GROMACS .gro file of C-alpha atoms in nm:
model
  378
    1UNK     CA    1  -3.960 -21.073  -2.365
    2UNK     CA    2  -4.078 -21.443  -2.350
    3UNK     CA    3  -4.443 -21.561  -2.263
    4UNK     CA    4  -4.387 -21.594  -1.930
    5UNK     CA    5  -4.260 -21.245  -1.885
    6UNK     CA    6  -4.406 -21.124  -1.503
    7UNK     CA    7  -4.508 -21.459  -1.375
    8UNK     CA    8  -4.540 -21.621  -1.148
    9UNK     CA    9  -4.266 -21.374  -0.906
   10UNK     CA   10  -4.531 -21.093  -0.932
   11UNK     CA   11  -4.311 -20.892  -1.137
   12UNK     CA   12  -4.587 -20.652  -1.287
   13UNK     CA   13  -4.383 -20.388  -1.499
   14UNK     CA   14  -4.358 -19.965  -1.306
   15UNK     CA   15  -4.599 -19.740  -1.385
   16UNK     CA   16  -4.522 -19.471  -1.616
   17UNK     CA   17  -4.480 -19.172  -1.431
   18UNK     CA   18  -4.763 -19.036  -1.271
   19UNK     CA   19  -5.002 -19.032  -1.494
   20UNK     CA   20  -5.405 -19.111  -1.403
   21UNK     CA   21  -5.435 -19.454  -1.580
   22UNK     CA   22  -5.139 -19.590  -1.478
   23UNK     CA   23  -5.187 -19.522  -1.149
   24UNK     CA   24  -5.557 -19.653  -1.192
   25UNK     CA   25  -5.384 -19.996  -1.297
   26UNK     CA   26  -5.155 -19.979  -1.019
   27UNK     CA   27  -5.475 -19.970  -0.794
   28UNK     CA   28  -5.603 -20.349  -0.951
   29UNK     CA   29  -5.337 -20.504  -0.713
   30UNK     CA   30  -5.447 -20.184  -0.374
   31UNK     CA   31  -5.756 -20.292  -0.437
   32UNK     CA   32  -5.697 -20.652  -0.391
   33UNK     CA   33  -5.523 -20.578  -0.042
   34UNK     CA   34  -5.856 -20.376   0.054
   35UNK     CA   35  -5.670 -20.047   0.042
   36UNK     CA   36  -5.856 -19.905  -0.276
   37UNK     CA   37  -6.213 -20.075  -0.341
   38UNK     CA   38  -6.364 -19.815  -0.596
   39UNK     CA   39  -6.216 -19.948  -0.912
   40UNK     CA   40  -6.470 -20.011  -1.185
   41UNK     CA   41  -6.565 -20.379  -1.256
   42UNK     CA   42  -6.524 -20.274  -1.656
   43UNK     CA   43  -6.384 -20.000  -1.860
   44UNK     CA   44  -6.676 -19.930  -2.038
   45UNK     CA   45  -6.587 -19.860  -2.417
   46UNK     CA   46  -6.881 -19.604  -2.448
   47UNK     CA   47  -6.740 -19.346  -2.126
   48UNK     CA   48  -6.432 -19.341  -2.304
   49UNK     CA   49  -6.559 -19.273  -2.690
   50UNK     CA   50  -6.731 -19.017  -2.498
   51UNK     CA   51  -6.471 -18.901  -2.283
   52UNK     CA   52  -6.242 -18.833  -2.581
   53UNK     CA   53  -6.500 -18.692  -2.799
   54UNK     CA   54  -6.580 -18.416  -2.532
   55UNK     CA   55  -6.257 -18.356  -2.482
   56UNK     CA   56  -6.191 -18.301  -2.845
   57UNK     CA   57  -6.435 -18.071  -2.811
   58UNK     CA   58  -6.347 -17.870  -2.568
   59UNK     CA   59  -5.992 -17.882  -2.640
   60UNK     CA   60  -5.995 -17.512  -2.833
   61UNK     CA   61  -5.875 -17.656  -3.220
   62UNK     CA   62  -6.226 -17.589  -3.343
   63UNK     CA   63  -6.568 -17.779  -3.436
   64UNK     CA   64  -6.460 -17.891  -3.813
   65UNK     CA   65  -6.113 -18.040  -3.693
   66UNK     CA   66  -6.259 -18.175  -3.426
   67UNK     CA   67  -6.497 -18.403  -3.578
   68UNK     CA   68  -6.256 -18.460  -3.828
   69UNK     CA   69  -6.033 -18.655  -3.597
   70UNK     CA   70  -6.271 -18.790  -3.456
   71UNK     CA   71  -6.434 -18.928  -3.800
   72UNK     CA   72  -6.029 -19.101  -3.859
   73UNK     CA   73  -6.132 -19.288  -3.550
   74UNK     CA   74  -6.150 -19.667  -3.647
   75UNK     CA   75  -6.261 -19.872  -3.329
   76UNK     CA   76  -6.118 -20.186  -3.309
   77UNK     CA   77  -6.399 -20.414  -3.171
   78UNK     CA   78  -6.230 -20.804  -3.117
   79UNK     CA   79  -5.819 -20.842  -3.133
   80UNK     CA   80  -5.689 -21.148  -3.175
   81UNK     CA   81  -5.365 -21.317  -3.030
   82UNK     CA   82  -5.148 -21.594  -3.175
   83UNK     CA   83  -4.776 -21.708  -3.181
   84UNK     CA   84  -4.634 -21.826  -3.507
   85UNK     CA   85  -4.456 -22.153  -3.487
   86UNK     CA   86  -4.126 -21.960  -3.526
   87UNK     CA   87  -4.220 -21.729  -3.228
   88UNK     CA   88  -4.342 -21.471  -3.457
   89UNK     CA   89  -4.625 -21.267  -3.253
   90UNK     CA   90  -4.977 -21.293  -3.500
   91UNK     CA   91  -5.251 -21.017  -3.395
   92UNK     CA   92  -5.557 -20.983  -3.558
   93UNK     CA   93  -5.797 -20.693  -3.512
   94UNK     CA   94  -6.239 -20.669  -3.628
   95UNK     CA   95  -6.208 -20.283  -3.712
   96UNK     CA   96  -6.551 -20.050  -3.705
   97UNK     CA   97  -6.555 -19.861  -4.087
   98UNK     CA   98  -6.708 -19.627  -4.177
   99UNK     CA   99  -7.131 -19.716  -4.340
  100UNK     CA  100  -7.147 -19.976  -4.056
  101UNK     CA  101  -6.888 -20.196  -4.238
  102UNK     CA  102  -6.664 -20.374  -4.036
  103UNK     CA  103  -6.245 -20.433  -4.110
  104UNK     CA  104  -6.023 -20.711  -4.059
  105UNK     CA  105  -5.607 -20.633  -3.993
  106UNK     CA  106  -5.341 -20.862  -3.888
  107UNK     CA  107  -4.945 -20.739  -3.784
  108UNK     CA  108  -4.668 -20.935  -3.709
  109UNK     CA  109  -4.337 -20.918  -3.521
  110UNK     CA  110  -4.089 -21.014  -3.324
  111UNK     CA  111  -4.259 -20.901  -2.990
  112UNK     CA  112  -4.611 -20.806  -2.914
  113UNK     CA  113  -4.503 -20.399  -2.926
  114UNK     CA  114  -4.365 -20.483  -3.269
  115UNK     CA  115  -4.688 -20.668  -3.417
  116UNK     CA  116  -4.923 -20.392  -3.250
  117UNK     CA  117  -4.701 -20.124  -3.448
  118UNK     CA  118  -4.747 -20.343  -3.772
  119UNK     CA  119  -5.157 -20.405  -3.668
  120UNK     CA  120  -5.157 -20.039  -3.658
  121UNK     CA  121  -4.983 -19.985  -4.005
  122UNK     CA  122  -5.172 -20.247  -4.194
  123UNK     CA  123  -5.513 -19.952  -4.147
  124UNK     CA  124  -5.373 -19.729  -4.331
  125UNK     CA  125  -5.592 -19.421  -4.302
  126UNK     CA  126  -5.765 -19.373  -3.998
  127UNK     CA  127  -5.654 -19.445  -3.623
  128UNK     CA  128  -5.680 -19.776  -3.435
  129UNK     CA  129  -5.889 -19.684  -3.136
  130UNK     CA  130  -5.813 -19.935  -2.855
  131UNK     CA  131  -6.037 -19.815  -2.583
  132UNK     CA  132  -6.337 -19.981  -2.785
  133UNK     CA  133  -6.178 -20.350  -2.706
  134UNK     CA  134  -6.438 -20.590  -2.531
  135UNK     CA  135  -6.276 -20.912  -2.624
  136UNK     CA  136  -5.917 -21.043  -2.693
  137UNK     CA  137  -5.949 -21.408  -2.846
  138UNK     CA  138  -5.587 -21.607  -2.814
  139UNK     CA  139  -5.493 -21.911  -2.993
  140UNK     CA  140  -5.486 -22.262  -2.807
  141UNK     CA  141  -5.091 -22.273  -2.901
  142UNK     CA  142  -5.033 -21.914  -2.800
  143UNK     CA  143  -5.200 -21.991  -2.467
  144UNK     CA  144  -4.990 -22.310  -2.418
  145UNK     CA  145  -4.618 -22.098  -2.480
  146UNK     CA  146  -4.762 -21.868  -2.246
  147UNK     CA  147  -4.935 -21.507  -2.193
  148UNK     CA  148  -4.738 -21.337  -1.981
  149UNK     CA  149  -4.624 -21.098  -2.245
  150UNK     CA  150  -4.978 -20.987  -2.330
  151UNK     CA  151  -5.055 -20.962  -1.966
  152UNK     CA  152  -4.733 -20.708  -1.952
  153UNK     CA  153  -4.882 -20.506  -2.216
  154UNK     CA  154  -5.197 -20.488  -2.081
  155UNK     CA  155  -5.072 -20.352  -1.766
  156UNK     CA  156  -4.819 -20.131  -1.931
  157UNK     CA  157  -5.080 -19.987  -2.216
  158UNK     CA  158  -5.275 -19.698  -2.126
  159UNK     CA  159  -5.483 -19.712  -2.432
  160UNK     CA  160  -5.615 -20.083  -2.272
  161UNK     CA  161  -5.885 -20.203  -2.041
  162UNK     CA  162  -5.842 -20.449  -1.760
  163UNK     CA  163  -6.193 -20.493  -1.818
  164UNK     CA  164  -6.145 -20.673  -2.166
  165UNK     CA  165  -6.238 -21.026  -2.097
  166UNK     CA  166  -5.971 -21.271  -2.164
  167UNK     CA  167  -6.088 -21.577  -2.444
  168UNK     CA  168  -5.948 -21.890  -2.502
  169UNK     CA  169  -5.996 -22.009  -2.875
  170UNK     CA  170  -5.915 -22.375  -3.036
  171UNK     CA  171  -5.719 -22.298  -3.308
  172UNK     CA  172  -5.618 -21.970  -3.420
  173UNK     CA  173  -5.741 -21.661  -3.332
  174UNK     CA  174  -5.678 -21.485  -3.671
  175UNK     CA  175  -5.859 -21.762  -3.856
  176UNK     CA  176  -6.191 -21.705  -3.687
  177UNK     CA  177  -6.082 -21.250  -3.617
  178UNK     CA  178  -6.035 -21.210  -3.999
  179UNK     CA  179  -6.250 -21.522  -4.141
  180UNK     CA  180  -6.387 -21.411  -4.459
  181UNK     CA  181  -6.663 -21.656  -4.423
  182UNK     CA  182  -6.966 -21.426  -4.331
  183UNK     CA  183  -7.078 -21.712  -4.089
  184UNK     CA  184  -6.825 -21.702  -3.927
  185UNK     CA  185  -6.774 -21.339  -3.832
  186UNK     CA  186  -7.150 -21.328  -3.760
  187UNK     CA  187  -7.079 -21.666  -3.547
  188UNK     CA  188  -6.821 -21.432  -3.369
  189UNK     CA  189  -7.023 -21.112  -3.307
  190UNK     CA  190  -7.353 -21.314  -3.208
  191UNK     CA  191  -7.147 -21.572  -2.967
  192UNK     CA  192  -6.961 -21.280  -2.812
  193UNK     CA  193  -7.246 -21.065  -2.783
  194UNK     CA  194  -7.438 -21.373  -2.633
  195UNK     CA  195  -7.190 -21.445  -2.296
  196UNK     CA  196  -7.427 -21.462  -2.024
  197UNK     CA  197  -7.324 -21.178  -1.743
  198UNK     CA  198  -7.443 -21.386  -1.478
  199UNK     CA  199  -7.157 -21.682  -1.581
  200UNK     CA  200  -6.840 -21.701  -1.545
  201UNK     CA  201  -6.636 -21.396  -1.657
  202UNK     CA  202  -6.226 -21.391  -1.754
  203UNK     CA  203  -6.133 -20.993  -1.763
  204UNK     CA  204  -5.809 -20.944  -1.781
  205UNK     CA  205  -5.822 -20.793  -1.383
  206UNK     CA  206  -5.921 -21.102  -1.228
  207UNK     CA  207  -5.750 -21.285  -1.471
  208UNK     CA  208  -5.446 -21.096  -1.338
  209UNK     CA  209  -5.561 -21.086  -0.998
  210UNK     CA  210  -5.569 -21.477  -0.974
  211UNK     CA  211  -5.258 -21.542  -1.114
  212UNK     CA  212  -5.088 -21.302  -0.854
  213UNK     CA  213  -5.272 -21.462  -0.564
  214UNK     CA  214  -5.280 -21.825  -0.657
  215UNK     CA  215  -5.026 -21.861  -0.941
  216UNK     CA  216  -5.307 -21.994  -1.140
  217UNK     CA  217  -5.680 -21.881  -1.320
  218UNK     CA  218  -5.952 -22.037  -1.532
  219UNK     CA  219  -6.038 -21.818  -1.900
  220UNK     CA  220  -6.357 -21.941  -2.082
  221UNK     CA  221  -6.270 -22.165  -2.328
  222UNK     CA  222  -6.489 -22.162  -2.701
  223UNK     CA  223  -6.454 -22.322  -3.065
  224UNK     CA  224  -6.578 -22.307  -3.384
  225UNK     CA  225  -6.804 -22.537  -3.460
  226UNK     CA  226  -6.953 -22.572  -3.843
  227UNK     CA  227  -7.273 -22.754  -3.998
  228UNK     CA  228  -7.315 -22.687  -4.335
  229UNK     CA  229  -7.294 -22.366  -4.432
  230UNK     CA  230  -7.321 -22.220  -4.094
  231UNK     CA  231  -7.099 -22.203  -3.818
  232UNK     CA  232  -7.095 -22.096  -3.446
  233UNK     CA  233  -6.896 -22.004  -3.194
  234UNK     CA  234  -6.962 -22.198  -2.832
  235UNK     CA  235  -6.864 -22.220  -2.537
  236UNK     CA  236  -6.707 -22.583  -2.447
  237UNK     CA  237  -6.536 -22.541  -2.125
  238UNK     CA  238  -6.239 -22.321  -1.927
  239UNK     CA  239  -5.875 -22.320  -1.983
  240UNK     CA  240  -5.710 -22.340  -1.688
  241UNK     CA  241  -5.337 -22.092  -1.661
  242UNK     CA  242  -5.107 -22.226  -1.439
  243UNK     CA  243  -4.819 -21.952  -1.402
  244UNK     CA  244  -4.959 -21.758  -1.719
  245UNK     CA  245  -4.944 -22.092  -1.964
  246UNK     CA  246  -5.261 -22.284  -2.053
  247UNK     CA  247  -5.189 -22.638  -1.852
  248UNK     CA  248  -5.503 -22.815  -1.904
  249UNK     CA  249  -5.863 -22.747  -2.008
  250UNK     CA  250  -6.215 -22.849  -1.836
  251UNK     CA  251  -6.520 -22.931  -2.068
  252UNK     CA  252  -6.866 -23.100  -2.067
  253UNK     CA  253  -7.054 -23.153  -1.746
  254UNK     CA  254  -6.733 -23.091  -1.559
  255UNK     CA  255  -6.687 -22.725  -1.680
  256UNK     CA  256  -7.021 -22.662  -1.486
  257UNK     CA  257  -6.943 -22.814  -1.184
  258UNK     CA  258  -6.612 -22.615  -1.256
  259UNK     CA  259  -6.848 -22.315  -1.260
  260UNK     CA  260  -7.058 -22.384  -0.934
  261UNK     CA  261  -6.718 -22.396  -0.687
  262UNK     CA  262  -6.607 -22.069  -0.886
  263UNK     CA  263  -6.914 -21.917  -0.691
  264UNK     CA  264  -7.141 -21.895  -1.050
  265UNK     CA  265  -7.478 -22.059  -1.093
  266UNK     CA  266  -7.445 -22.291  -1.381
  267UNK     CA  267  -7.780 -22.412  -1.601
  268UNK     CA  268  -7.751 -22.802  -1.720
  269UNK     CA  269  -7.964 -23.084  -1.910
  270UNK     CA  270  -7.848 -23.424  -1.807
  271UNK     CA  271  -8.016 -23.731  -1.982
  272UNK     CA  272  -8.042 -24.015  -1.673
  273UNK     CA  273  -8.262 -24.254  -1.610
  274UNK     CA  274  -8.398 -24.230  -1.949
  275UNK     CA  275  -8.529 -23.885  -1.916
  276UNK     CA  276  -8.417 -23.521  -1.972
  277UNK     CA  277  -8.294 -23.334  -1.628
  278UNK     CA  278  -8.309 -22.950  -1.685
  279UNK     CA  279  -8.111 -22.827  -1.378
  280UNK     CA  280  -7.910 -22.524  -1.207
  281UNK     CA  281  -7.585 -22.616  -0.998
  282UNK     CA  282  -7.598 -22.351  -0.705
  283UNK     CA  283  -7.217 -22.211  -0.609
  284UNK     CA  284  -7.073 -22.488  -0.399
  285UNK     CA  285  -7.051 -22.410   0.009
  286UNK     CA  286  -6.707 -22.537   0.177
  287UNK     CA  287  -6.751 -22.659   0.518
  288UNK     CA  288  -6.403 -22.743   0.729
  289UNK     CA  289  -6.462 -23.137   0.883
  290UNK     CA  290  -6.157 -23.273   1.164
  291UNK     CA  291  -6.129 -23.518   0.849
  292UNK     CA  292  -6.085 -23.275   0.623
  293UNK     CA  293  -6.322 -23.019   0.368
  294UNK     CA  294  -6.678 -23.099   0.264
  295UNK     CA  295  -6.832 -22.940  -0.053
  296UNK     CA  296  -7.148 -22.893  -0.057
  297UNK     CA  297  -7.317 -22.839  -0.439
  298UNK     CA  298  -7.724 -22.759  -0.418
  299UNK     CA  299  -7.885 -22.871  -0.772
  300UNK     CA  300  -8.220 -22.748  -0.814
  301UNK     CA  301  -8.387 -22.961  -1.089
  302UNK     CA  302  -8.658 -22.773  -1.308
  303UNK     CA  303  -8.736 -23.068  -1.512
  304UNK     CA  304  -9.139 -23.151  -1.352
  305UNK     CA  305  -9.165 -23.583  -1.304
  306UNK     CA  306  -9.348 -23.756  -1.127
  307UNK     CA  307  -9.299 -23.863  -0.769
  308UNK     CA  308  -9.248 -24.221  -0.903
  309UNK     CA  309  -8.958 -24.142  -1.117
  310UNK     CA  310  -8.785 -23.913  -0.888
  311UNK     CA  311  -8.600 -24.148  -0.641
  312UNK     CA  312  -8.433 -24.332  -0.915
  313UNK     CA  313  -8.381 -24.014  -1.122
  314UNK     CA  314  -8.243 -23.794  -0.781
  315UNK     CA  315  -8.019 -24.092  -0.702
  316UNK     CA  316  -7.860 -24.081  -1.068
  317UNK     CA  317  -7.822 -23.729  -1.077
  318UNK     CA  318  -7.679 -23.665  -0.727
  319UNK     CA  319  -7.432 -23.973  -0.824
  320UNK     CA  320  -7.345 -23.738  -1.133
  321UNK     CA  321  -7.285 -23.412  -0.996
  322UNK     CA  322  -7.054 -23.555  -0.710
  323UNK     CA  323  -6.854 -23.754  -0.977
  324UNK     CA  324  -6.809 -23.448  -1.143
  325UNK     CA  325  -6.682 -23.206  -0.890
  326UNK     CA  326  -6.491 -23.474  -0.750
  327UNK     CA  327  -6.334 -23.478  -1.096
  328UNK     CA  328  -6.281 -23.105  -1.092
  329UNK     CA  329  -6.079 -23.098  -0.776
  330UNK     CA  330  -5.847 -23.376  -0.839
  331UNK     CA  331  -5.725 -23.235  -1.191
  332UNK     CA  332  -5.640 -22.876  -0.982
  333UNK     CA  333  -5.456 -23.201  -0.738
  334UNK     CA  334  -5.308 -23.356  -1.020
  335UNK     CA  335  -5.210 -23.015  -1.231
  336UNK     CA  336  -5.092 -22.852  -0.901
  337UNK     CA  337  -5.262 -22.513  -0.959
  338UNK     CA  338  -5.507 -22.374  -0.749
  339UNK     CA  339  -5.704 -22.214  -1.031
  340UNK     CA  340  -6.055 -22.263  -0.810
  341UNK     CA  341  -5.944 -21.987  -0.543
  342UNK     CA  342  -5.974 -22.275  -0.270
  343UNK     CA  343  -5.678 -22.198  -0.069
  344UNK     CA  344  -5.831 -21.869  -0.015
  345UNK     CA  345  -6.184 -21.998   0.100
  346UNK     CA  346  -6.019 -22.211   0.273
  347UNK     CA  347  -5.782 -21.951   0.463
  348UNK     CA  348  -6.131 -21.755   0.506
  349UNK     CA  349  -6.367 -21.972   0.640
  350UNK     CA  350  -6.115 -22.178   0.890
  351UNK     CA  351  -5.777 -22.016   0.894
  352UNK     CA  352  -5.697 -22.333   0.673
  353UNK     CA  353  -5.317 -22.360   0.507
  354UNK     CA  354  -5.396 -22.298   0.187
  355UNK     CA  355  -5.068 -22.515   0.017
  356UNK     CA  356  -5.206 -22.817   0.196
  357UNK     CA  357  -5.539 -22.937   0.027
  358UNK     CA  358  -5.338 -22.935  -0.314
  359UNK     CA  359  -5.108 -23.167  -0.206
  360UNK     CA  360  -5.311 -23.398   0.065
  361UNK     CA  361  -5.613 -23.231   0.196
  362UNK     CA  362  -5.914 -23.482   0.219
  363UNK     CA  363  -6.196 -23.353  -0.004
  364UNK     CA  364  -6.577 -23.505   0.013
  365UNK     CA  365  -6.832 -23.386  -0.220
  366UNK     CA  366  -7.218 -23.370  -0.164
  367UNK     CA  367  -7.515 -23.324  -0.364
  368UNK     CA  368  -7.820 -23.185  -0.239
  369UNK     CA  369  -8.116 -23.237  -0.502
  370UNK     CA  370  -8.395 -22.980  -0.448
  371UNK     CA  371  -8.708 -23.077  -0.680
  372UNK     CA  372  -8.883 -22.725  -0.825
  373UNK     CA  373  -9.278 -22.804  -0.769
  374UNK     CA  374  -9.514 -22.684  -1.014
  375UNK     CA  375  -9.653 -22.358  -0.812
  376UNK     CA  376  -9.295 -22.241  -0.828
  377UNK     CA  377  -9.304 -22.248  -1.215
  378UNK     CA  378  -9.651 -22.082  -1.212
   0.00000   0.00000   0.00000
């Protein structure tokens, strides 16, 4: 299986039999047609600890084996995804242990079944719990060959979440997964634990989702950055998948504007006019036009100047923001992946063709400015 395996045809692998999770996976892709709506937004990782622990419980082999199995239970907390220049699949797994310690593994192999079976091997005693997964961290090069094969897996897995969120890492996953630097696995744990819910978010289901219905999606993007002794883990942009490979990659001011026409409020501090602009970019409106499609982005600035520096300063900014998104939309032109989701809005809002404003569809940005007065910050 190659790293394109399932994409872009649609091609998602059967389910296995009948059993409850698959067909809960199968219902990602109902849901998306409106026939099944009630699919969690997340697989939390504390219903199933609990789920299995009760039904360890319950299950008749007695109180003292019972916690027993569950004590072999080793969560695995981060797993990490590379490709070896020779093809060779690289995971990388942060393991709870027991005293609050926490584990590092890597596995290799031919495929991604084969390294997960190695991954597995390399704990020794103990059981690699998967259901505890929040975040799966993949290399820049992995990303670039393609993920279609971990996609599969996901699908096919039952012990696996669509509700793991989908990371894009410069460099390699395993360095920063199994980094014996303790800055940088605390760099890892605080920057992951730090994602803002009300930003942008890349699970694996509407990572999945996207690619079915647009043959291309945007993943968060981060990198280690170090100053001294200490290091951190950011947050520098989105990686945009075209067909399951990473094609490009949006940072700076452009990955918020990115952010606002994905339908998320994104906070920004532009220096113009000699000053310090603390805004939010509201998600962008689309308006159809006989010419073509307006976007409208709303910035509400929460930086407090004076009414003689705001005309200069409102000019500069709206000049900035419109630049930006303009940017935005003509690398999803130029890439020819529709990784914003515009075909769709446009489809909804005006019955729209969807294939046409990638290839020639007249696009005008516009930048509202709304000043926040002091009473509102009171």
């Amino acid at each position: 299986m190659n790293g394109q395996a399932g994409f872009p045809g649609g091609h998602f692998p059967p389910p296995k039999g009948e059993k409850p999770h698959a067909n809960q996976k199968r219902a990602v892709f109902s849901s998306f047609r409106g026939e099944n709506s009630a699919l969690p937004n997340r697989c939390g990782a504390g219903v199933l600890s609990a789920a299995l622990a009760l039904s360890l419980l319950l299950g008749g082999c007695g109180l003292v084996r019972d916690r027993h199995a569950l004590e072999q239970l080793r969560p695995a907390e981060t797993l990490g995804y590379d490709r070896l220049p020779d093809g060779t699949v690289l995971l990388s797994a942060a393991v709870g242990a027991p005293e609050d310690e926490t584990l590092t593994l890597t596995g290799t192999g031919q495929d991604l079944r084969k390294a997960m079976e190695a991954l597995k091997q390399a704990l020794g005693e103990g059981e690699l719990f998967l259901p505890n997964i929040r975040y799966v961290l993949c290399g820049e090069a992995a990303a670039r060959e393609g993920l279609g094969e971990l996609l599969d897996y996901v699908l096919r897995d039952e012990g696996l979440g669509l509700g793991m969120e989908l990371l894009l890492l410069r460099g390699t996953a395993a360095d920063t997964v199994t980094a014996e630097d303790p800055a940088v696995s605390e760099a890892l744990r605080a920057a992951l634990a730090g994602l803002p819910d009300d930003r942008f978010r890349s699970s694996f289901r509407e990572t999945v989702l996207r690619l079915r219905e647009d043959g291309a999606a945007p993943v968060r993007l981060l990198e280690v950055r170090r100053e001294g002794d200490a290091a951190a883990l950011v947050c520098v942009g989105l990686g945009i998948l075209r067909d399951g490979a990473l094609a490009g990659t949006v940072t700076g001011h452009a990955a918020e504007a990115a952010e606002a026409l994905l339908g998320c409020s994104a906070d920004a501090v532009r220096r113009l006019g000699g000053q310090s602009l603390a805004c939010t970019l509201s998600p962008c409106v689309f308006q159809t036009e006989p010419e073509g499609v307006r976007v409208t982005v709303r910035v509400r600035v929460t930086s407090q100047t004076g009414e003689s520096g705001r005309g200069a300063a409102e000019r500069a900014l709206q000049d900035a923001v419109e630049r930006e998104t303009a940017e935005v939309l003509r690398l999803s032109q130029e890439l020819g992946a529709d990784w914003l989701g515009l075909g769709r809005a446009l489809r909804r809002e005006a019955g729209a063709d969807p294939e046409t404003w990638l290839s020639g569809l007249d696009v005008s940005v516009t930048a509202k400015i709304e000043w926040e007065s002091e009473d509102d910050t009171q």
